[in-house]
PDB file of C-alpha atoms in Angstrom:
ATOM      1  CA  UNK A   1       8.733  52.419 -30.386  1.00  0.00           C
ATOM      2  CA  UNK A   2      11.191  50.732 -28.152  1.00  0.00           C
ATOM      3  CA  UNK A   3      10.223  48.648 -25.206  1.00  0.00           C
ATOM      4  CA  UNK A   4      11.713  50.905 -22.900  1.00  0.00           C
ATOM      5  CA  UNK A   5       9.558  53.472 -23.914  1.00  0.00           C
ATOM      6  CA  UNK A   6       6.515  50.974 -23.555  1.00  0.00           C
ATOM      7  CA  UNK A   7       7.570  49.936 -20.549  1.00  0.00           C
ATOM      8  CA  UNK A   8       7.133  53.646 -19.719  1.00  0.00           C
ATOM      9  CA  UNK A   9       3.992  54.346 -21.196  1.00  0.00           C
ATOM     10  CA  UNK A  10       2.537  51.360 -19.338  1.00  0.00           C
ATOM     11  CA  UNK A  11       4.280  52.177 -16.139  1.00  0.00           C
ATOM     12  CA  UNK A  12       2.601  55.626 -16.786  1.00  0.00           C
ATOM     13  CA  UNK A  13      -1.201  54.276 -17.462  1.00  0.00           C
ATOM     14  CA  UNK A  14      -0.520  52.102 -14.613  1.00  0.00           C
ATOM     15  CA  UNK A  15       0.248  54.951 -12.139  1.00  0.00           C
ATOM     16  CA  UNK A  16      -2.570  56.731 -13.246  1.00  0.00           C
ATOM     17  CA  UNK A  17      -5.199  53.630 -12.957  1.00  0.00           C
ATOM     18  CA  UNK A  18      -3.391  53.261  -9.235  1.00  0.00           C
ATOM     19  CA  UNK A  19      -4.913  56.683  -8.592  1.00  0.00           C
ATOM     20  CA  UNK A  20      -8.419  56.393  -9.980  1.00  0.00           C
ATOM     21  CA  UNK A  21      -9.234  52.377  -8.619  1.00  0.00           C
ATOM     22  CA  UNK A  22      -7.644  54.121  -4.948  1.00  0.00           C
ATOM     23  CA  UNK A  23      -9.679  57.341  -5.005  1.00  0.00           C
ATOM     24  CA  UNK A  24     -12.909  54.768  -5.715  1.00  0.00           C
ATOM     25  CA  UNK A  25     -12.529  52.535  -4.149  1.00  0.00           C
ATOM     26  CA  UNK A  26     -11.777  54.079  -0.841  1.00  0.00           C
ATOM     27  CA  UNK A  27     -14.222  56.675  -1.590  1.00  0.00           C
ATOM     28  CA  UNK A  28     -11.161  58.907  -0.527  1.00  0.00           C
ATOM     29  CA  UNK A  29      -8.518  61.069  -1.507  1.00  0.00           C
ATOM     30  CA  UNK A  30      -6.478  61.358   1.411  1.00  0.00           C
ATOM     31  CA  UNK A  31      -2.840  61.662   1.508  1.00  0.00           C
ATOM     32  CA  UNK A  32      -2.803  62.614  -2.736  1.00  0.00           C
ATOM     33  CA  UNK A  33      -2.080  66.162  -3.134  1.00  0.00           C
ATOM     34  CA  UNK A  34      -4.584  67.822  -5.561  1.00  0.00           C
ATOM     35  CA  UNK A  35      -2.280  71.018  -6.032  1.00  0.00           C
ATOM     36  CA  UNK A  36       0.223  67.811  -8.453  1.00  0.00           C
ATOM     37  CA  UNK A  37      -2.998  66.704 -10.164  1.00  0.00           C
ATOM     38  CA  UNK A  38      -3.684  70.098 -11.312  1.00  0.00           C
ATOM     39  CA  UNK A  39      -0.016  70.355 -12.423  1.00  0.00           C
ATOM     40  CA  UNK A  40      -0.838  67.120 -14.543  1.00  0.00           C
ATOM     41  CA  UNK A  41      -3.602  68.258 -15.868  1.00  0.00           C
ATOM     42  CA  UNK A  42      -2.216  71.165 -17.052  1.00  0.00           C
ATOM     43  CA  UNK A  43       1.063  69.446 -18.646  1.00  0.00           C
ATOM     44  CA  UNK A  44      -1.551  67.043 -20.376  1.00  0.00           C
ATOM     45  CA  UNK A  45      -3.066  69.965 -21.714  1.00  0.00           C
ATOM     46  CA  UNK A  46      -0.768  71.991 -22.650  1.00  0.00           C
ATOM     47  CA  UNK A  47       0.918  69.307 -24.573  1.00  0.00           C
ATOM     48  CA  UNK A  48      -1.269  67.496 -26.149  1.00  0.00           C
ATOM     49  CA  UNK A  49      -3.188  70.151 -27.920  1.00  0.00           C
ATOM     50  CA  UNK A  50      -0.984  68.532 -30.937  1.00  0.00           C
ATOM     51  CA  UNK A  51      -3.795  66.093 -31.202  1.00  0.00           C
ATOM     52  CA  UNK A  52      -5.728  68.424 -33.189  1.00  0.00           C
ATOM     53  CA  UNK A  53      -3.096  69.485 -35.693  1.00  0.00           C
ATOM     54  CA  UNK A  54      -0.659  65.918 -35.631  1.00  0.00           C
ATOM     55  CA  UNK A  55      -1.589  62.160 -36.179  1.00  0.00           C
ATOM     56  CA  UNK A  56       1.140  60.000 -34.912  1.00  0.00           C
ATOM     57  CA  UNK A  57      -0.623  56.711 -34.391  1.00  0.00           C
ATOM     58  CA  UNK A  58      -3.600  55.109 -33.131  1.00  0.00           C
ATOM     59  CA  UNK A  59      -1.441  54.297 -29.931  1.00  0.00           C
ATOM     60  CA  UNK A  60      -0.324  57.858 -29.496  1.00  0.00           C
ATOM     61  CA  UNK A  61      -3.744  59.193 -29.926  1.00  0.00           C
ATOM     62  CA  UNK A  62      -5.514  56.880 -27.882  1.00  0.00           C
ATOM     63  CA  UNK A  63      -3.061  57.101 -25.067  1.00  0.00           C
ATOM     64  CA  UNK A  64      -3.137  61.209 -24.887  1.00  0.00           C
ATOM     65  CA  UNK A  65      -6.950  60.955 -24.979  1.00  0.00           C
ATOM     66  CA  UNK A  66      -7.029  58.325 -21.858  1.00  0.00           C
ATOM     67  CA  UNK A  67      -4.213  60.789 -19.801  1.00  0.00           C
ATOM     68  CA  UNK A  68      -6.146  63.660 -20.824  1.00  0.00           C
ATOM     69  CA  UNK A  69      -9.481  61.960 -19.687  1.00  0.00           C
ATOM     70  CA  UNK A  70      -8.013  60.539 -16.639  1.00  0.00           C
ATOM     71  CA  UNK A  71      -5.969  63.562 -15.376  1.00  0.00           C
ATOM     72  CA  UNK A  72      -9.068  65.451 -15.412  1.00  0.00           C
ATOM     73  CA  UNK A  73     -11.258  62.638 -13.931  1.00  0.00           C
ATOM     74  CA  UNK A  74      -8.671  62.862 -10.837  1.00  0.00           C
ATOM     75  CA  UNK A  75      -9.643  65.890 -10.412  1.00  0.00           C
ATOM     76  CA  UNK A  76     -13.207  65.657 -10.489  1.00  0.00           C
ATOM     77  CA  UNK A  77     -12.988  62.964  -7.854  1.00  0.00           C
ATOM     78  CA  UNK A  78     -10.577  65.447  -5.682  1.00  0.00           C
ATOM     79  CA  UNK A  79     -12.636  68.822  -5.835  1.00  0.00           C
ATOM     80  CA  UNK A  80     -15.795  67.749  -6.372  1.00  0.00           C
ATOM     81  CA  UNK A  81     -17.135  63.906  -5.995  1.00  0.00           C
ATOM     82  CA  UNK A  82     -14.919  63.209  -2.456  1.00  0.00           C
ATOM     83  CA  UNK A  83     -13.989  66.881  -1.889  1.00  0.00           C
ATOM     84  CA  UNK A  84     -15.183  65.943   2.006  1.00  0.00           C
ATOM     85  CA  UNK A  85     -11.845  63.822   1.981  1.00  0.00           C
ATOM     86  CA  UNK A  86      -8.912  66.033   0.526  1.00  0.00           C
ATOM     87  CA  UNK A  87      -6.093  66.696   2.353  1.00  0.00           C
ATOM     88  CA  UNK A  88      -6.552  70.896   2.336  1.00  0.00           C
ATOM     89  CA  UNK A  89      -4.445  71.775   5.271  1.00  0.00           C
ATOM     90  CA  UNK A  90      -1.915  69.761   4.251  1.00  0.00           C
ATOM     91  CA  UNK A  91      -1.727  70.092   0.761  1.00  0.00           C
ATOM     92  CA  UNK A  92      -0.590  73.708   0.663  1.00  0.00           C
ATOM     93  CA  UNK A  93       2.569  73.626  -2.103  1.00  0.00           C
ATOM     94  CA  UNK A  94       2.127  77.454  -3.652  1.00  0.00           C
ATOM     95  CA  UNK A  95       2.564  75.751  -7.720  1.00  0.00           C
ATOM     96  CA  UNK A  96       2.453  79.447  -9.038  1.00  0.00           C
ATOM     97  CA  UNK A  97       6.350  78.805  -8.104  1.00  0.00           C
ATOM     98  CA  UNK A  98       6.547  76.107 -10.417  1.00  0.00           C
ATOM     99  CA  UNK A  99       4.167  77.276 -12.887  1.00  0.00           C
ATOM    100  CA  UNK A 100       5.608  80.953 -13.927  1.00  0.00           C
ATOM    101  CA  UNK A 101       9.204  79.694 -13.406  1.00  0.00           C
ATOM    102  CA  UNK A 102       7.903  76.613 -16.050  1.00  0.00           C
ATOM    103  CA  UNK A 103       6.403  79.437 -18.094  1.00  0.00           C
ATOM    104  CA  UNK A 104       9.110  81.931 -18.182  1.00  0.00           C
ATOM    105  CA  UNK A 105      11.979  79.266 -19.183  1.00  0.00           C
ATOM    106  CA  UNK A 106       9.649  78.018 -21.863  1.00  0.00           C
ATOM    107  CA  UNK A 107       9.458  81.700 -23.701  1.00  0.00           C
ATOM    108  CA  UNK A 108      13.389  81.608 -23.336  1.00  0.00           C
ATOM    109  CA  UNK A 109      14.885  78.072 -23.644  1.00  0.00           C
ATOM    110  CA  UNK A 110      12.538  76.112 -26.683  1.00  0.00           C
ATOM    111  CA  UNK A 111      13.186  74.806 -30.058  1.00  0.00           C
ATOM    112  CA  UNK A 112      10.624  77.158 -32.093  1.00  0.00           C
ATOM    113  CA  UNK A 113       9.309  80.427 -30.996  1.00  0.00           C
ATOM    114  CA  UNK A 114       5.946  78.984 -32.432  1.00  0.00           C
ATOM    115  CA  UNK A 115       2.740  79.091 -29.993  1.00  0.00           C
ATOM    116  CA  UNK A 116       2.570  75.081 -29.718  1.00  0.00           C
ATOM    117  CA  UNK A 117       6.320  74.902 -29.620  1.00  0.00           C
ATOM    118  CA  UNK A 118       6.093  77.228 -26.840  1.00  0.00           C
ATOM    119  CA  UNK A 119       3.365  75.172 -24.777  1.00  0.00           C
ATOM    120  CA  UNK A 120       5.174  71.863 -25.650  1.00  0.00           C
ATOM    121  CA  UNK A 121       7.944  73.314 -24.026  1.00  0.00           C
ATOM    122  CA  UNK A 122       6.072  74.898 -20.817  1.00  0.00           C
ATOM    123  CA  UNK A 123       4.745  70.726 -20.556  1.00  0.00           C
ATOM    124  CA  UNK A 124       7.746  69.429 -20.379  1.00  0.00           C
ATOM    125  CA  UNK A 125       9.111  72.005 -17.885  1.00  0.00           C
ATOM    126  CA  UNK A 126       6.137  71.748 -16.089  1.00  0.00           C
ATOM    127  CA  UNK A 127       5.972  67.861 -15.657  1.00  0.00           C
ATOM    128  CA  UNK A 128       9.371  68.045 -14.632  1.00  0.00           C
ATOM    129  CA  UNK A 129       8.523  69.198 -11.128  1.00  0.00           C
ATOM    130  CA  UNK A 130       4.778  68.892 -10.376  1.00  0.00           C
ATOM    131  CA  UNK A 131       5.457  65.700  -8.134  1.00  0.00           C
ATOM    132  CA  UNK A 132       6.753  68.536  -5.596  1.00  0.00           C
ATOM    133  CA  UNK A 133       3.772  69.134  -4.401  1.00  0.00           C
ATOM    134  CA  UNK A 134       2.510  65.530  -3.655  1.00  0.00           C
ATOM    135  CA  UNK A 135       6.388  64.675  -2.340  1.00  0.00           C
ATOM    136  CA  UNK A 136       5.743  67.791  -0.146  1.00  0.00           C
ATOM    137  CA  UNK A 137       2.622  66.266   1.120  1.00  0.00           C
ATOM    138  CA  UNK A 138       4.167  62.943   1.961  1.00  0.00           C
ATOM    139  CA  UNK A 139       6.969  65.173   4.126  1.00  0.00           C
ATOM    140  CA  UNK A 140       4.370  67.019   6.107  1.00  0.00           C
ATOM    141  CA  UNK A 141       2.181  64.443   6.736  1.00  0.00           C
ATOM    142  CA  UNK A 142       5.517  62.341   7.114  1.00  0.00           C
ATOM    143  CA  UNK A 143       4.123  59.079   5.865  1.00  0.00           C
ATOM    144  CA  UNK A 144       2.125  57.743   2.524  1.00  0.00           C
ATOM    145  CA  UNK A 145       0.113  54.585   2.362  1.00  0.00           C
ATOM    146  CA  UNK A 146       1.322  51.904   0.384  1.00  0.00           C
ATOM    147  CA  UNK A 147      -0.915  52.247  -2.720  1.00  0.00           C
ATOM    148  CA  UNK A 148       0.066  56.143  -2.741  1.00  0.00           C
ATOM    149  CA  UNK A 149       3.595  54.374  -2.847  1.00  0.00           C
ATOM    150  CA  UNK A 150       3.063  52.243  -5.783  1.00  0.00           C
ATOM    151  CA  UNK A 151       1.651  54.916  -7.371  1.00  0.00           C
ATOM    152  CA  UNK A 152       4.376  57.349  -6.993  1.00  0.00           C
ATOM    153  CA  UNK A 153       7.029  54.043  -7.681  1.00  0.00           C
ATOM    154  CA  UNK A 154       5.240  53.776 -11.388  1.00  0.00           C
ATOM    155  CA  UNK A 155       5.101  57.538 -11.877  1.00  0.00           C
ATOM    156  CA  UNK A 156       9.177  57.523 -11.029  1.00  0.00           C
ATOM    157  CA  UNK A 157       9.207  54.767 -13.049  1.00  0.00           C
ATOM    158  CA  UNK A 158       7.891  56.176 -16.180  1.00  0.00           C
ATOM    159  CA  UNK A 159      10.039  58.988 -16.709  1.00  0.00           C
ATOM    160  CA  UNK A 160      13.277  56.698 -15.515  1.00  0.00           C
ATOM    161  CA  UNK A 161      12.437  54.477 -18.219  1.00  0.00           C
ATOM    162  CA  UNK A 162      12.351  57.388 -21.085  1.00  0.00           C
ATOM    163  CA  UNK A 163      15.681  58.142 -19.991  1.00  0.00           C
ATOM    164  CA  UNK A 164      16.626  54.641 -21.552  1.00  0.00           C
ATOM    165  CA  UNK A 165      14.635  55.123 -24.573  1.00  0.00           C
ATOM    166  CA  UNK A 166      16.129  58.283 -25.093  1.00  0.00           C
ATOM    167  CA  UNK A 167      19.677  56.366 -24.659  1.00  0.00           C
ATOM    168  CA  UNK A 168      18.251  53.833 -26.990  1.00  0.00           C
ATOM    169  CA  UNK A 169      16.991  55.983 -29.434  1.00  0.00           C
ATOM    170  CA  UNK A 170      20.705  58.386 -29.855  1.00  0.00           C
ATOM    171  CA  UNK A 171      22.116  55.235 -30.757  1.00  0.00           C
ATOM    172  CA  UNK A 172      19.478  53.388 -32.678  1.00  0.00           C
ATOM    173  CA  UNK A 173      18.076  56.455 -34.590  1.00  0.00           C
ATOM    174  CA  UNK A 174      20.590  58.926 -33.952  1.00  0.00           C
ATOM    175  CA  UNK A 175      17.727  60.982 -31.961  1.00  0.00           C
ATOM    176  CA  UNK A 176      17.499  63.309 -29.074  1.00  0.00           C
ATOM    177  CA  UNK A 177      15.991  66.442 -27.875  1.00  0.00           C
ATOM    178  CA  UNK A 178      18.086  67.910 -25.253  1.00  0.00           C
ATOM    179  CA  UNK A 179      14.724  69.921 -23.761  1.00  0.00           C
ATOM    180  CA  UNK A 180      13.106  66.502 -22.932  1.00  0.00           C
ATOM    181  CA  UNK A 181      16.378  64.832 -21.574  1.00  0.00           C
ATOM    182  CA  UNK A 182      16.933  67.451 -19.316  1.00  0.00           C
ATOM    183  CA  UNK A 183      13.988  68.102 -17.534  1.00  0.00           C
ATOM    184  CA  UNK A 184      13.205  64.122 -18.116  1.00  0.00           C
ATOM    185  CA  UNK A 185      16.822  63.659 -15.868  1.00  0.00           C
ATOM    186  CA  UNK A 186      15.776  66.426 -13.563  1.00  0.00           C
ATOM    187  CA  UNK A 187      12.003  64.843 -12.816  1.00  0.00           C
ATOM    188  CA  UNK A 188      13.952  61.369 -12.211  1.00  0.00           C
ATOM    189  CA  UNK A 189      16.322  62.951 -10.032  1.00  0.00           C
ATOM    190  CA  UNK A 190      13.177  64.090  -7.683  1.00  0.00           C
ATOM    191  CA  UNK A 191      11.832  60.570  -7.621  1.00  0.00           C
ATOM    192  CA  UNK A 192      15.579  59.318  -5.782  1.00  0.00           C
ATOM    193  CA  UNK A 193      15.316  59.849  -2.554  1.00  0.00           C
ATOM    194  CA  UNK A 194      11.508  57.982  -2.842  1.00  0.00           C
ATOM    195  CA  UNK A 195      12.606  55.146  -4.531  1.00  0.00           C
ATOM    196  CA  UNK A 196      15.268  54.937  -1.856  1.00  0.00           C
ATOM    197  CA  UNK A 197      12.459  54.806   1.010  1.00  0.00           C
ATOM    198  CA  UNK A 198      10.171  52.635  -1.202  1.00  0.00           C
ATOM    199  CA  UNK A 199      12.593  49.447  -2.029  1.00  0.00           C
ATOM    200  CA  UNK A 200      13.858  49.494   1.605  1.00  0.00           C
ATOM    201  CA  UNK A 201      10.993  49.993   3.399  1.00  0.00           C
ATOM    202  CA  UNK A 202       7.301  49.120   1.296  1.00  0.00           C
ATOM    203  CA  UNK A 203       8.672  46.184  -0.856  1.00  0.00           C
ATOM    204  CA  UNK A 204       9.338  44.833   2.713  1.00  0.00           C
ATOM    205  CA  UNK A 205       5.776  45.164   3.824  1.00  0.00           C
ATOM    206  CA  UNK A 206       6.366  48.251   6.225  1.00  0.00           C
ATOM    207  CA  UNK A 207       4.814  50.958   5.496  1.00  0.00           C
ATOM    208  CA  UNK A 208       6.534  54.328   4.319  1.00  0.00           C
ATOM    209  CA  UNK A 209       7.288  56.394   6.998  1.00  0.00           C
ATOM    210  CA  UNK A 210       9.837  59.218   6.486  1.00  0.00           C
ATOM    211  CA  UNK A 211      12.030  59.831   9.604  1.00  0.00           C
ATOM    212  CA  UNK A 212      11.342  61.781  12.536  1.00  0.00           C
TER     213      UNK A 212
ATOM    214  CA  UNK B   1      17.021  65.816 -32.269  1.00  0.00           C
ATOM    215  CA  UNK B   2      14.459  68.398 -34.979  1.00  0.00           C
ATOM    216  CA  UNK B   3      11.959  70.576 -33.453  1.00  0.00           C
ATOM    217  CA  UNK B   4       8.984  68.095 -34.845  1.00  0.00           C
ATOM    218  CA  UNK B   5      10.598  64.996 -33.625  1.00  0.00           C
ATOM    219  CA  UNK B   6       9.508  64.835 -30.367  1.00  0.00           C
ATOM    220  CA  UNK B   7       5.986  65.121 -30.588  1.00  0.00           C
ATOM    221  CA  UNK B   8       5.945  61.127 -31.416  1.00  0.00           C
ATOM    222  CA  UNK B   9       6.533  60.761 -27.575  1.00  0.00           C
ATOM    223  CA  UNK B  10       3.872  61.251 -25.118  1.00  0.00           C
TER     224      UNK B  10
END
């Protein structure tokens, strides 16, 4: 454990936390596109069915049961508790484009041709691009309110600051896994052009509209 | 990086 990769984690929790204390405390999910939160779900699932067959640490345990739990508390706000208040029309990203691409590469590009392995793998794809669908939102509706924006600043965030743990950790431990850097540089990459919008326009107090 | 290694990340 580095502090980058803490910083991370805690950007991470804190994105998700965003979510849940907006959802209920607006008693709304407007503007957050359900078709990502599914994607999450599924990338928390998919990879962390290692809980039941590897013990890291209490940390690592503890914070894949509170995604798990959280990603899947999302979504019982979305389709079920405030369903009244989704964004339907607009929230219309087909993810069986990301999901069988995700799915395919897995089966070809992984480290083990072992089940788990496998699924790790499909994660990792998988998390690399289900923002798209909650970025596509924000383009079609053509603005996001600011908490949406700090939450989507923290999720950026998170997988930004891997990228210097995984620097950190090829020279401190000699360790990397080219599978996660990848897709980790490619899911950053996605976040640009927000971060962009966010520090010039909602650290100033306006709110983020994307241009005509 | 080996296989098992990066299951200590979340």
């Amino acid at each position: 454990m580095n502090i980058f990769r803490l910083l991370g984690d805690l950007s991470h929790l804190l994105a998700i936390i965003i979510l849940l204390v907006k959802i209920w405390k607006t008693r709304s999910c407007a503007g957050i596109s359900g078709k990502s939160q599914i994607l999450f779900a599924v990338v928390y699932t998919s990879r962390y069915l290692d809980l039941i067959n590897a013990f890291i640490s209490p940390y690592n345990t503890i914070m894949k049961i509170v995604f798990l739990a959280a990603s899947y508390g999302t979504i019982y706000l979305m389709y079920m508790k405030f369903k009244a208040t989704y964004d339907v029309n607009h929230d219309t990203f087909r993810i069986e484009f990301l999901i069988a691409p995700a799915a395919v590469l897995a089966l070809i590009v992984n480290h083990a041709f072992e089940p788990l392995e496998i699924l790790w793998t499909f994660s990792i794809y998988l998390e690399s691009v289900a923002i798209l669908p909650q970025l596509f939102l924000v383009s079609k509706t053509g603005e996001a309110e600011s908490i949406t924006s700090h939450y989507l600043f923290m999720l950026g965030s998170y997988r930004a600051l891997y990228i210097f743990n995984w620097i950190y950790r090829y020279y401190a431990e000699n360790h990397y896994d080219l599978i996660a850097i990848v897709a980790g540089i490619v899911q950053t990459v996605l976040y640009c052009d927000f971060f962009y919008l966010y520090i010039t326009k909602v650290l100033k107090g306006k709110k983020l509209q994307l241009p005509a | 990086g080996s296989a098992k290694s990066h299951h200590d990340e979340l």
